[in-house]
Amino acid sequence: MKKIIIIAKKEFLDLLRDKRTLVRMILIPLLVFPIIINLVTMVQSSAAEKEAAKKVNVGYVLNGQSSEMIESLAMIPNYNFYEFADSNALKKELLNDSVTVGLHYSSTFDQEYTDGKTPDLSLFYEGVNQEDLGKVKFLLQIQDSIYTDKRMRSIEQEYGFIEPFTIVKRDIGDDNELIAKYAGGMLPYFFLAFCFMGCMIPAIDMFAGEKERGTIETLLTTPVKRLQIVIGKMVVITTFGLLSASLALLGLYFSLNFMGMEGDFMDTIKGMLSPGLIGTLYILLVPLAIFFAGIMIPVSVYSRSFKEAQSILTPLNILVVLPAIFGFLPGVELDYTTAFIPILNVVLACKSLIGGHADMVLIAITFFSLIMLAGLSVWVSIKQFGKEGNVLR
Amino acid sequence: MIKVENLTKEFKLSKKQQKENNSSESVYTAVNGISFQCEKGRIFSLLGPNGAGKTTTLRMISTIVKPTSGSIIVDGVDVVSHPQDARAKIGFLTGSTGLYERLTPNEVLKYFADLNDMDKATFEKRRDYYYDLLDMHDFKSKKIGQMSTGMKQKVSITRTMIHDPNVVVFDEPTSGLDVITAENIIKLIRDCKNEGKTVIFSSHIMSEVDLLCDDLAIINKGKLLYSGSMQDFRDNMQTETLTGEFIRIVNEN
């Protein structure tokens, strides 16, 4: 145990003096969430401001009818109304984009309305201006209600007379369940990805890096067992993986609580981050980080140089991404099969916790299956490090 | 003392390696049944051309690789059955030895002292002895990556000797070094002899061997071609120079 601690202490000191390590494993995880959240908030608020300030230019042809409706609409802010003599002039300006939506009254609009008929009010637009069209349609729906109400009053009936029933939507589902279904896999995935990246640089540096720098032979001639060397280094790799994930979590916590950002996006993330979720995530992340280290060490031991190890390990990111992506899909749940698939099981366990329907038996199976895998990967790492052909390659 | 008997090391070759070597053999014999003995207080040189098996032999003595067959006894300890005990008695230095560039000499030496189970007082005493001897005080707290080759070599020497090993193994220790830096190594080898340690070093530079060694063995293609004292070697030379004699023995066998 003493030798393992000596090796781990030296590796910590060595890695913490490496700028590459500090940037990739400490700075990036710490800053990534504040930067992403800042960007999302900035884009959201700037889009909302733009939308609020945007004017909609509407053209109309009265065709000899009353301007009562147009006068009422023109009182609404951010809408400009321009009168045209006929539909050709209106269409021409629509194509020139000086107006984006056009209203054209039929020549008998007022008379037909008074007679209780249904006159035409044509809406001219170009397909690309869907947003403005939607806004004008919304205004016309209000006018439709006003005109209906007026007509009903003229025959001494209430508005409700022509509405036989009203559909009232009442969502009795838990908001968290909805969040979990569509976004519950995302948050744990970020931490898994940082954990993986956090493990990678130390794993490469401590084996392939030592081979490349010519320090491995010296270490092998000291009275330390190969097993102690691997375990000492593995402790450091796992710790850095967990440290990266923790710093990402810390950055997220800081963004949510101290950067004064509000909105649905923030509320959604805050809703996910319960102490239970974080606790479970860590319990599952520890064996998973050991498993990551156990995958990386044999590759690093085999590689001749830092670059070679990096070129093999970087594509392995897909191994983390793919199972996690399956976990994002609505309908994929933690069950007696998925609980045995590493990475996917962690994502699904977190998803079930966010959704509030976690099955503790399945989470326990997830944990023990990860422990087994971690143990297996440690064994493979020790075996590979013991092979002369790998170490002296 | 180092006692090597019938030492053999075979490496399995992959299909790719067989192709590269233009050979159908699935096994490559790097060292083939060699025997020799290095005495305490004497310098033993392992001489041979590139690829002769010198490094593999020294790696087996230093427990980095395991022999396929044969035995090695280092200072009374069987390195195959008790590698840990043997390592505690060995100091190992090669010309290509690297150091942890982000650490300082103080940190590197402390690391290796701890791995060798040294107590604090003994460690500090030996460390300060080498700092004085090699004039290292000015750069003992400087990061190794910022040092010159000469300074690094001094750190390597101290690292090798910090636990006061009885047996010191040097694998082409001066390879790639300038004359002044190489001189530090030559001096270290002589000091080891004077302190009564067993020294084995490999080289293909005959002048270095002539300068230092008491006993020598010549190997080529894994086989032992000559083993004896330097004096006997000189006395029985069939050519005019030591280099010429070395070449003759290698070519004739």
XYZ file of C-alpha atoms in Angstrom:
646
model
C 0.000 0.000 0.000
C 2.861 2.373 0.899
C 4.442 1.941 -2.537
C 1.092 2.535 -4.256
C 0.728 5.829 -2.372
C 4.322 6.840 -3.247
C 3.655 6.207 -6.939
C 0.261 7.946 -6.885
C 1.696 11.007 -5.062
C 4.498 11.382 -7.587
C 2.115 11.011 -10.527
C -0.231 13.660 -9.122
C 2.652 16.080 -8.693
C 3.987 15.326 -12.163
C 0.617 15.714 -13.893
C -0.399 18.837 -12.048
C 2.736 20.530 -13.370
C 1.717 19.784 -16.952
C -0.041 22.708 -18.645
C -1.808 20.329 -21.046
C -3.279 18.477 -18.065
C -4.328 21.650 -16.313
C -6.116 22.989 -19.371
C -7.824 19.789 -20.525
C -8.684 18.243 -17.197
C -9.275 21.240 -14.966
C -9.862 24.451 -16.886
C -12.087 23.148 -19.707
C -14.428 21.088 -17.476
C -14.694 23.983 -15.031
C -15.523 26.577 -17.662
C -17.539 24.590 -20.174
C -20.938 24.909 -18.513
C -20.634 28.603 -17.588
C -19.629 29.302 -21.207
C -22.377 27.136 -22.770
C -25.056 28.494 -20.447
C -23.904 32.058 -21.009
C -24.016 31.559 -24.761
C -27.448 29.906 -24.717
C -28.845 32.681 -22.497
C -27.290 35.376 -24.640
C -28.627 33.867 -27.868
C -32.066 33.331 -26.294
C -32.391 36.859 -24.931
C -31.003 38.489 -28.052
C -33.445 36.472 -30.210
C -36.323 37.451 -27.921
C -35.295 41.131 -28.028
C -35.020 41.041 -31.801
C -38.414 39.398 -32.085
C -40.002 41.970 -29.771
C -38.526 44.877 -31.693
C -39.391 43.525 -35.142
C -42.114 45.461 -37.065
C -44.604 43.626 -39.251
C -45.644 45.509 -42.393
C -49.142 44.589 -43.545
C -50.704 45.801 -46.796
C -54.453 45.909 -47.368
C -57.000 46.564 -50.127
C -60.318 47.777 -48.717
C -62.129 47.378 -51.997
C -64.649 50.054 -50.927
C -65.397 48.393 -47.580
C -65.290 49.788 -44.029
C -61.814 50.373 -42.493
C -63.103 49.608 -38.990
C -61.145 46.366 -38.612
C -57.907 47.892 -39.981
C -58.192 50.857 -37.612
C -58.576 48.483 -34.715
C -55.564 46.415 -35.823
C -53.392 49.477 -36.435
C -53.602 50.377 -32.752
C -51.479 47.303 -31.870
C -47.768 48.213 -31.468
C -45.174 46.919 -33.969
C -47.670 46.563 -36.813
C -47.681 49.022 -39.750
C -50.603 49.010 -42.149
C -50.379 50.330 -45.728
C -53.348 50.750 -48.048
C -53.183 49.690 -51.705
C -55.600 50.503 -54.535
C -55.957 46.964 -55.854
C -54.688 43.406 -55.430
C -52.047 43.773 -58.191
C -50.349 46.656 -56.406
C -50.503 44.676 -53.147
C -48.972 41.549 -54.737
C -46.204 43.625 -56.323
C -45.179 45.061 -52.939
C -45.406 41.635 -51.325
C -42.922 40.318 -53.868
C -40.703 43.362 -53.208
C -40.853 42.528 -49.476
C -41.914 46.043 -48.493
C -44.921 44.320 -46.897
C -44.914 40.686 -45.755
C -48.648 39.957 -45.428
C -51.584 41.376 -47.406
C -55.328 41.570 -46.616
C -57.862 41.855 -49.414
C -61.555 42.484 -48.656
C -64.161 41.135 -51.040
C -66.222 43.896 -52.702
C -69.352 42.782 -50.762
C -67.653 42.174 -47.393
C -69.701 44.628 -45.283
C -73.030 43.728 -46.891
C -72.523 39.983 -46.573
C -71.456 40.338 -42.928
C -74.595 42.394 -42.157
C -76.731 39.812 -43.967
C -75.363 37.048 -41.788
C -73.314 35.475 -44.564
C -69.605 34.579 -44.603
C -67.663 37.053 -46.758
C -64.097 36.473 -47.999
C -61.074 38.189 -46.477
C -58.120 37.013 -48.586
C -54.703 36.693 -47.024
C -51.735 37.200 -49.397
C -48.239 36.090 -48.382
C -45.019 34.447 -49.510
C -44.266 31.038 -48.016
C -40.956 32.197 -46.586
C -42.649 34.763 -44.309
C -44.315 32.170 -42.075
C -43.496 34.008 -38.855
C -45.240 37.254 -39.905
C -48.112 35.271 -41.370
C -48.578 33.513 -38.034
C -48.654 36.830 -36.186
C -51.267 38.332 -38.542
C -53.348 35.139 -38.400
C -53.359 35.407 -34.623
C -54.632 39.026 -34.843
C -57.338 37.969 -37.302
C -58.477 35.172 -34.965
C -59.095 37.817 -32.310
C -60.994 39.917 -34.856
C -62.969 36.810 -35.831
C -64.079 36.421 -32.200
C -64.984 40.127 -31.972
C -67.032 39.993 -35.211
C -68.733 36.747 -34.111
C -69.603 38.271 -30.760
C -71.066 41.360 -32.470
C -73.165 39.248 -34.799
C -74.451 37.088 -31.923
C -75.429 40.182 -29.965
C -77.326 41.491 -33.027
C -79.555 38.408 -32.814
C -79.596 38.641 -29.009
C -77.561 35.511 -28.391
C -74.477 34.908 -26.293
C -71.128 34.054 -27.947
C -71.195 30.676 -26.221
C -74.319 29.768 -28.208
C -72.245 28.757 -31.209
C -69.634 26.922 -29.127
C -71.205 23.599 -28.179
C -68.318 22.637 -25.873
C -64.846 23.710 -24.768
C -61.862 21.390 -24.562
C -59.938 22.003 -21.329
C -56.415 20.468 -21.266
C -55.297 19.307 -17.817
C -51.772 17.726 -17.751
C -51.616 15.573 -14.649
C -48.128 14.197 -15.513
C -45.006 15.105 -13.542
C -42.879 17.754 -15.262
C -39.769 15.833 -14.217
C -40.983 12.759 -16.044
C -41.298 14.793 -19.229
C -37.842 16.290 -18.720
C -36.414 12.829 -18.054
C -38.037 11.402 -21.165
C -36.591 13.912 -23.560
C -33.519 15.417 -21.875
C -32.749 13.222 -18.854
C -29.904 11.418 -20.575
C -28.067 14.568 -21.621
C -26.890 15.761 -18.225
C -25.292 12.496 -17.018
C -23.761 12.089 -20.474
C -21.849 15.345 -20.095
C -20.338 14.114 -16.843
C -19.490 10.719 -18.348
C -17.799 12.429 -21.277
C -15.730 14.644 -18.967
C -14.858 11.643 -16.828
C -13.623 9.802 -19.935
C -11.612 12.786 -21.157
C -10.242 13.338 -17.657
C -8.934 9.767 -17.594
C -7.382 9.913 -21.048
C -4.433 12.306 -20.690
C -3.095 10.748 -17.443
C -3.529 7.229 -18.842
C -1.502 8.115 -21.912
C 1.091 10.177 -20.060
C 1.776 7.613 -17.353
C 2.408 4.627 -19.625
C 3.046 5.557 -23.276
C 4.512 8.876 -22.091
C 6.900 7.130 -19.693
C 7.970 4.755 -22.432
C 8.591 7.632 -24.806
C 10.592 9.623 -22.242
C 12.644 6.549 -21.307
C 11.696 6.536 -17.631
C 9.795 3.245 -17.559
C 12.930 1.044 -17.451
C 14.226 2.882 -14.405
C 10.913 2.454 -12.634
C 10.925 -1.265 -13.430
C 14.304 -1.701 -11.740
C 13.029 -0.382 -8.414
C 11.836 -2.849 -5.757
C 8.167 -2.302 -6.559
C 5.772 -4.948 -7.842
C 4.261 -4.426 -11.313
C 0.861 -4.696 -9.663
C 1.690 -1.785 -7.325
C 2.833 0.346 -10.267
C -0.392 -0.286 -12.203
C -2.634 0.282 -9.183
C -0.771 3.469 -8.171
C -1.150 4.902 -11.635
C -4.722 3.710 -11.967
C -5.673 5.550 -8.776
C -4.394 8.755 -10.372
C -6.194 8.142 -13.685
C -9.487 7.415 -11.924
C -9.105 10.439 -9.643
C -8.462 12.753 -12.574
C -11.526 11.324 -14.375
C -13.687 11.992 -11.329
C -12.039 15.383 -10.823
C -12.891 16.470 -14.380
C -16.506 15.351 -13.932
C -16.681 17.114 -10.540
C -15.271 20.349 -11.924
C -17.848 20.252 -14.731
C -20.533 19.803 -12.071
C -19.070 22.653 -10.035
C -19.070 24.893 -13.122
C -22.713 24.000 -13.755
C -23.664 24.661 -10.133
C -21.889 28.019 -10.243
C -23.657 28.980 -13.486
C -27.065 28.071 -12.126
C -26.713 29.778 -8.786
C -24.332 32.697 -9.075
C -24.509 34.042 -12.602
C -27.988 35.515 -12.257
C -29.377 33.602 -15.203
C -33.042 32.712 -15.324
C -35.500 31.154 -17.724
C -37.032 27.822 -18.691
C -33.659 26.377 -19.715
C -32.149 27.127 -16.290
C -35.240 25.840 -14.489
C -35.107 22.595 -16.474
C -31.471 21.957 -15.528
C -32.075 22.958 -11.912
C -35.011 20.549 -11.852
C -32.726 17.703 -12.902
C -29.909 18.333 -10.438
C -31.225 16.809 -7.244
C -28.841 15.678 -4.474
C -30.097 12.114 -5.056
C -29.120 12.285 -8.706
C -25.659 13.671 -7.964
C -25.067 11.068 -5.236
C -26.137 8.174 -7.461
C -24.166 9.557 -10.384
C -21.005 9.562 -8.255
C -21.604 6.070 -6.904
C -21.880 4.815 -10.491
C -19.131 7.060 -11.819
C -16.418 5.605 -9.546
C -16.477 2.050 -10.999
C -17.064 3.506 -14.452
C -13.949 5.699 -14.137
C -11.953 2.607 -13.090
C -13.396 0.816 -16.120
C -12.339 3.720 -18.364
C -8.840 3.567 -16.861
C -8.842 -0.191 -17.414
C -9.612 0.270 -21.111
C -7.016 2.976 -21.562
C -4.069 1.441 -19.695
C -3.607 -1.611 -21.991
C -3.743 0.678 -25.044
C -1.269 3.080 -23.487
C 1.030 0.246 -22.357
C 1.039 -1.154 -25.885
C 1.686 2.190 -27.615
C 5.211 3.344 -28.370
C 4.490 7.035 -27.935
C 2.032 9.571 -26.563
C 0.815 10.301 -30.100
C 0.236 6.642 -30.946
C -1.796 6.117 -27.769
C -3.770 9.286 -28.421
C -4.545 8.242 -31.990
C -5.943 4.915 -30.738
C -7.800 6.278 -27.724
C -9.422 9.348 -29.272
C -11.744 7.318 -31.550
C -12.731 5.336 -28.450
C -14.771 8.407 -27.520
C -17.393 6.806 -29.760
C -17.631 4.020 -27.190
C -18.900 6.614 -24.746
C -21.036 8.561 -27.195
C -22.913 5.650 -28.797
C -24.389 3.990 -25.689
C -25.189 7.429 -24.316
C -27.083 8.373 -27.487
C -29.246 5.252 -27.121
C -29.945 6.432 -23.602
C -31.277 9.761 -24.924
C -34.008 8.051 -26.935
C -37.480 8.261 -25.396
C -38.700 4.769 -24.543
C -35.259 3.297 -23.777
C -35.431 2.524 -20.067
C -33.282 0.856 -17.417
C -34.275 -2.814 -17.317
C -32.656 -6.195 -16.643
C -30.805 -6.054 -19.981
C -29.747 -2.419 -20.207
C -28.524 -2.472 -16.579
C -25.612 -4.619 -17.789
C -24.521 -2.316 -20.624
C -21.852 0.068 -19.334
C -22.341 3.799 -19.910
C -25.888 3.212 -21.184
C -26.834 1.873 -17.744
C -25.479 4.971 -15.995
C -27.353 7.299 -18.375
C -30.572 5.317 -17.943
C -30.202 5.094 -14.163
C -29.885 8.888 -14.000
C -32.791 9.276 -16.401
C -34.986 7.138 -14.159
C -33.924 9.184 -11.108
C -34.743 12.478 -12.862
C -38.110 11.022 -13.892
C -38.805 10.014 -10.282
C -39.441 6.343 -11.101
C -36.053 4.832 -10.206
C -35.978 1.117 -9.412
C -33.315 0.663 -6.747
C -32.837 -3.024 -7.629
C -31.917 -2.066 -11.191
C -29.609 0.695 -9.963
C -27.913 -1.827 -7.659
C -27.513 -4.223 -10.615
C -26.009 -1.351 -12.602
C -23.538 -0.632 -9.802
C -22.462 -4.243 -9.356
C -22.145 -4.856 -13.093
C -19.875 -1.805 -13.278
C -17.835 -3.099 -10.331
C -17.386 -6.417 -12.150
C -16.306 -4.667 -15.324
C -13.938 -2.413 -13.402
C -12.388 -5.487 -11.758
C -12.024 -7.199 -15.119
C -10.410 -4.135 -16.672
C -7.942 -3.849 -13.758
C -6.982 -7.490 -14.285
C -6.461 -6.938 -18.034
C -4.356 -3.823 -17.323
C -2.118 -5.698 -14.885
C -1.699 -8.556 -17.360
C -0.823 -6.210 -20.206
C 1.646 -4.243 -18.090
C 3.286 -7.515 -17.091
C 3.969 -8.410 -20.735
C 7.584 -7.598 -21.599
C 6.703 -7.207 -25.266
C 4.314 -4.356 -24.469
C 6.421 -2.453 -21.985
C 9.632 -2.602 -24.017
C 7.965 -2.276 -27.432
C 28.881 -10.351 -7.445
C 26.882 -11.333 -10.528
C 26.803 -14.946 -11.648
C 25.195 -15.731 -14.988
C 24.767 -19.362 -16.064
C 23.415 -20.735 -19.365
C 21.334 -17.624 -19.827
C 18.925 -17.708 -22.757
C 16.272 -15.251 -23.862
C 13.850 -15.971 -26.676
C 11.283 -13.544 -28.049
C 8.203 -14.741 -29.876
C 7.862 -13.112 -33.276
C 4.540 -12.081 -34.721
C 3.786 -12.795 -38.393
C 4.520 -9.149 -39.141
C 7.888 -9.318 -37.364
C 8.755 -12.530 -39.221
C 8.083 -10.742 -42.504
C 10.140 -7.736 -41.427
C 13.041 -10.015 -40.412
C 12.654 -12.062 -43.605
C 12.471 -15.178 -41.468
C 10.072 -18.083 -41.060
C 11.204 -18.675 -37.446
C 8.507 -17.857 -34.907
C 11.096 -17.366 -32.164
C 14.081 -15.035 -32.064
C 16.919 -15.960 -29.721
C 18.418 -12.719 -28.430
C 20.700 -14.385 -25.878
C 21.829 -17.980 -26.348
C 23.145 -19.906 -23.330
C 25.781 -17.458 -22.103
C 27.649 -17.743 -18.793
C 29.971 -15.304 -17.047
C 30.797 -13.966 -13.623
C 31.357 -10.363 -12.432
C 33.411 -10.067 -9.273
C 32.965 -7.626 -6.433
C 35.247 -4.591 -6.659
C 35.941 -5.189 -10.358
C 34.564 -3.686 -13.535
C 33.124 -6.130 -16.043
C 32.502 -5.042 -19.600
C 30.010 -6.660 -21.945
C 31.254 -5.951 -25.422
C 29.499 -6.547 -28.716
C 28.263 -4.932 -31.903
C 24.730 -3.502 -32.168
C 22.090 -6.216 -31.796
C 24.526 -8.623 -30.106
C 22.261 -9.134 -27.056
C 24.050 -6.823 -24.596
C 20.984 -4.799 -23.631
C 18.810 -7.918 -23.297
C 21.418 -9.496 -21.003
C 21.614 -6.396 -18.825
C 17.830 -6.108 -18.761
C 17.622 -9.699 -17.515
C 20.188 -8.970 -14.805
C 18.184 -5.878 -13.810
C 14.913 -7.913 -13.723
C 13.253 -5.842 -16.458
C 12.791 -8.980 -18.563
C 12.666 -12.605 -17.472
C 15.098 -15.158 -18.876
C 13.662 -18.019 -20.945
C 16.153 -20.327 -19.228
C 19.327 -20.197 -17.171
C 20.036 -18.463 -13.902
C 21.259 -15.099 -12.644
C 22.455 -14.545 -9.115
C 22.953 -10.930 -8.046
C 24.715 -10.417 -4.723
C 23.494 -13.829 -3.573
C 19.888 -13.321 -4.725
C 18.242 -15.289 -7.530
C 16.728 -12.583 -9.762
C 14.142 -14.935 -11.285
C 12.635 -16.220 -8.068
C 13.197 -13.066 -5.954
C 13.149 -10.113 -8.355
C 12.083 -7.585 -5.693
C 15.019 -8.442 -3.434
C 17.409 -8.324 -6.366
C 16.170 -4.889 -7.461
C 16.957 -3.425 -4.060
C 20.602 -4.338 -4.665
C 20.826 -2.968 -8.205
C 21.449 0.494 -9.609
C 20.578 0.752 -13.300
C 21.630 3.439 -15.751
C 21.448 3.570 -19.514
C 22.567 6.194 -22.013
C 18.940 6.686 -22.980
C 17.624 6.905 -19.428
C 15.029 9.617 -19.126
C 14.037 11.620 -16.095
C 10.743 13.149 -15.049
C 11.136 16.519 -16.723
C 8.417 18.268 -14.745
C 10.010 17.371 -11.420
C 13.103 18.790 -9.712
C 16.191 16.725 -8.746
C 15.060 16.913 -5.101
C 11.692 15.393 -6.016
C 13.068 12.708 -8.327
C 15.630 11.575 -5.766
C 13.049 11.508 -2.979
C 10.745 9.404 -5.207
C 13.405 6.780 -5.890
C 14.582 6.810 -2.275
C 11.003 6.153 -1.134
C 10.595 3.346 -3.664
C 13.796 1.835 -2.271
C 12.475 2.091 1.311
C 15.248 4.438 2.451
C 14.900 6.187 5.772
C 14.947 9.980 5.749
C 18.329 10.476 7.421
C 20.181 8.046 5.139
C 18.506 9.521 2.078
C 19.445 13.085 2.970
C 23.006 12.076 3.769
C 23.501 10.297 0.434
C 21.706 12.967 -1.526
C 23.860 15.728 -0.029
C 26.988 13.646 -0.627
C 26.223 13.486 -4.366
C 25.145 17.124 -4.479
C 28.581 18.053 -3.124
C 30.480 15.527 -5.225
C 28.832 16.484 -8.513
C 28.366 20.161 -7.682
C 24.580 20.020 -8.009
C 23.466 22.524 -5.376
C 22.708 25.272 -7.880
C 20.109 23.300 -9.772
C 18.684 20.940 -7.151
C 15.341 22.792 -7.150
C 15.207 23.515 -10.857
C 12.814 21.562 -13.098
C 14.716 18.859 -14.983
C 13.148 19.887 -18.298
C 14.973 23.206 -18.018
C 18.408 21.634 -17.469
C 21.346 20.986 -19.773
C 22.311 17.408 -20.767
C 25.233 17.517 -18.343
C 23.048 18.527 -15.421
C 20.516 15.823 -16.304
C 23.267 13.221 -16.413
C 24.372 14.214 -12.913
C 20.797 13.766 -11.690
C 20.664 10.354 -13.385
C 23.894 9.308 -11.695
C 22.612 10.376 -8.281
C 19.293 8.662 -8.942
C 21.145 5.421 -9.772
C 23.324 5.567 -6.678
C 20.918 7.064 -4.132
C 20.055 3.728 -2.450
C 23.708 2.663 -2.329
C 23.356 -0.427 -4.547
C 25.943 -3.220 -4.292
C 25.647 -3.959 -8.009
C 25.609 -1.276 -10.679
C 24.467 -1.992 -14.230
C 25.353 0.472 -16.983
C 23.886 -0.068 -20.453
C 25.937 1.975 -22.944
C 26.054 4.746 -20.370
C 28.001 7.269 -22.432
C 26.055 6.793 -25.646
C 24.995 10.146 -27.081
C 26.885 12.184 -24.485
C 29.590 14.772 -25.115
C 33.120 14.123 -23.793
C 32.720 16.264 -20.670
C 29.397 14.690 -19.681
C 30.703 11.205 -20.465
C 33.613 11.916 -18.120
C 31.174 12.110 -15.181
C 30.040 8.583 -15.992
C 33.592 7.284 -16.327
C 34.390 8.787 -12.940
C 31.245 7.237 -11.424
C 32.208 3.782 -12.709
C 35.672 4.136 -11.190
C 34.211 5.351 -7.873
C 31.909 2.327 -7.784
C 34.911 0.039 -8.183
C 36.797 1.864 -5.436
C 33.796 1.462 -3.130
C 33.910 -2.312 -3.689
C 30.746 -2.516 -5.769
C 30.200 -4.967 -8.610
C 30.050 -3.077 -11.895
C 28.886 -4.370 -15.262
C 28.673 -2.128 -18.264
C 27.988 -2.677 -21.922
C 29.722 -0.829 -24.690
C 30.864 -1.091 -28.258
C 33.568 1.542 -27.754
C 36.847 -0.286 -27.273
C 38.726 2.739 -25.910
C 36.183 3.072 -23.090
C 36.534 -0.609 -22.279
C 40.334 -0.338 -22.280
C 40.149 2.613 -19.938
C 37.895 1.038 -17.366
C 37.449 -2.672 -17.321
C 39.117 -5.458 -15.394
C 37.210 -8.302 -17.035
C 35.333 -8.555 -20.283
C 33.013 -10.727 -22.322
C 32.405 -10.402 -26.033
C 29.051 -11.474 -27.385
C 27.615 -11.497 -30.864
C 24.236 -12.702 -32.122
C 23.426 -13.781 -28.568
C 26.436 -16.102 -28.208
C 29.425 -15.680 -25.923
C 32.612 -15.414 -27.988
C 35.107 -14.508 -25.291
C 35.211 -14.221 -21.514
C 38.264 -13.438 -19.431
C 40.329 -10.719 -17.807
C 41.365 -7.614 -19.701
C 44.982 -8.481 -19.044
C 44.599 -11.924 -20.663
C 42.806 -10.304 -23.594
C 45.683 -7.897 -24.127
C 48.304 -10.630 -23.710
C 46.729 -12.913 -26.320
C 45.898 -10.328 -28.972
C 46.521 -11.443 -32.589
C 46.127 -7.951 -34.009
C 47.847 -4.672 -33.175
C 44.916 -2.776 -31.690
C 42.173 -3.622 -29.239
C 39.515 -2.578 -31.761
C 41.156 -4.755 -34.404
C 41.170 -7.729 -32.027
C 37.532 -7.173 -31.136
C 36.595 -7.096 -34.841
C 38.659 -10.215 -35.516
C 36.938 -12.206 -32.765
C 33.483 -11.116 -33.922
C 34.208 -11.880 -37.579
C 35.840 -15.254 -36.916
C 32.870 -16.460 -34.886
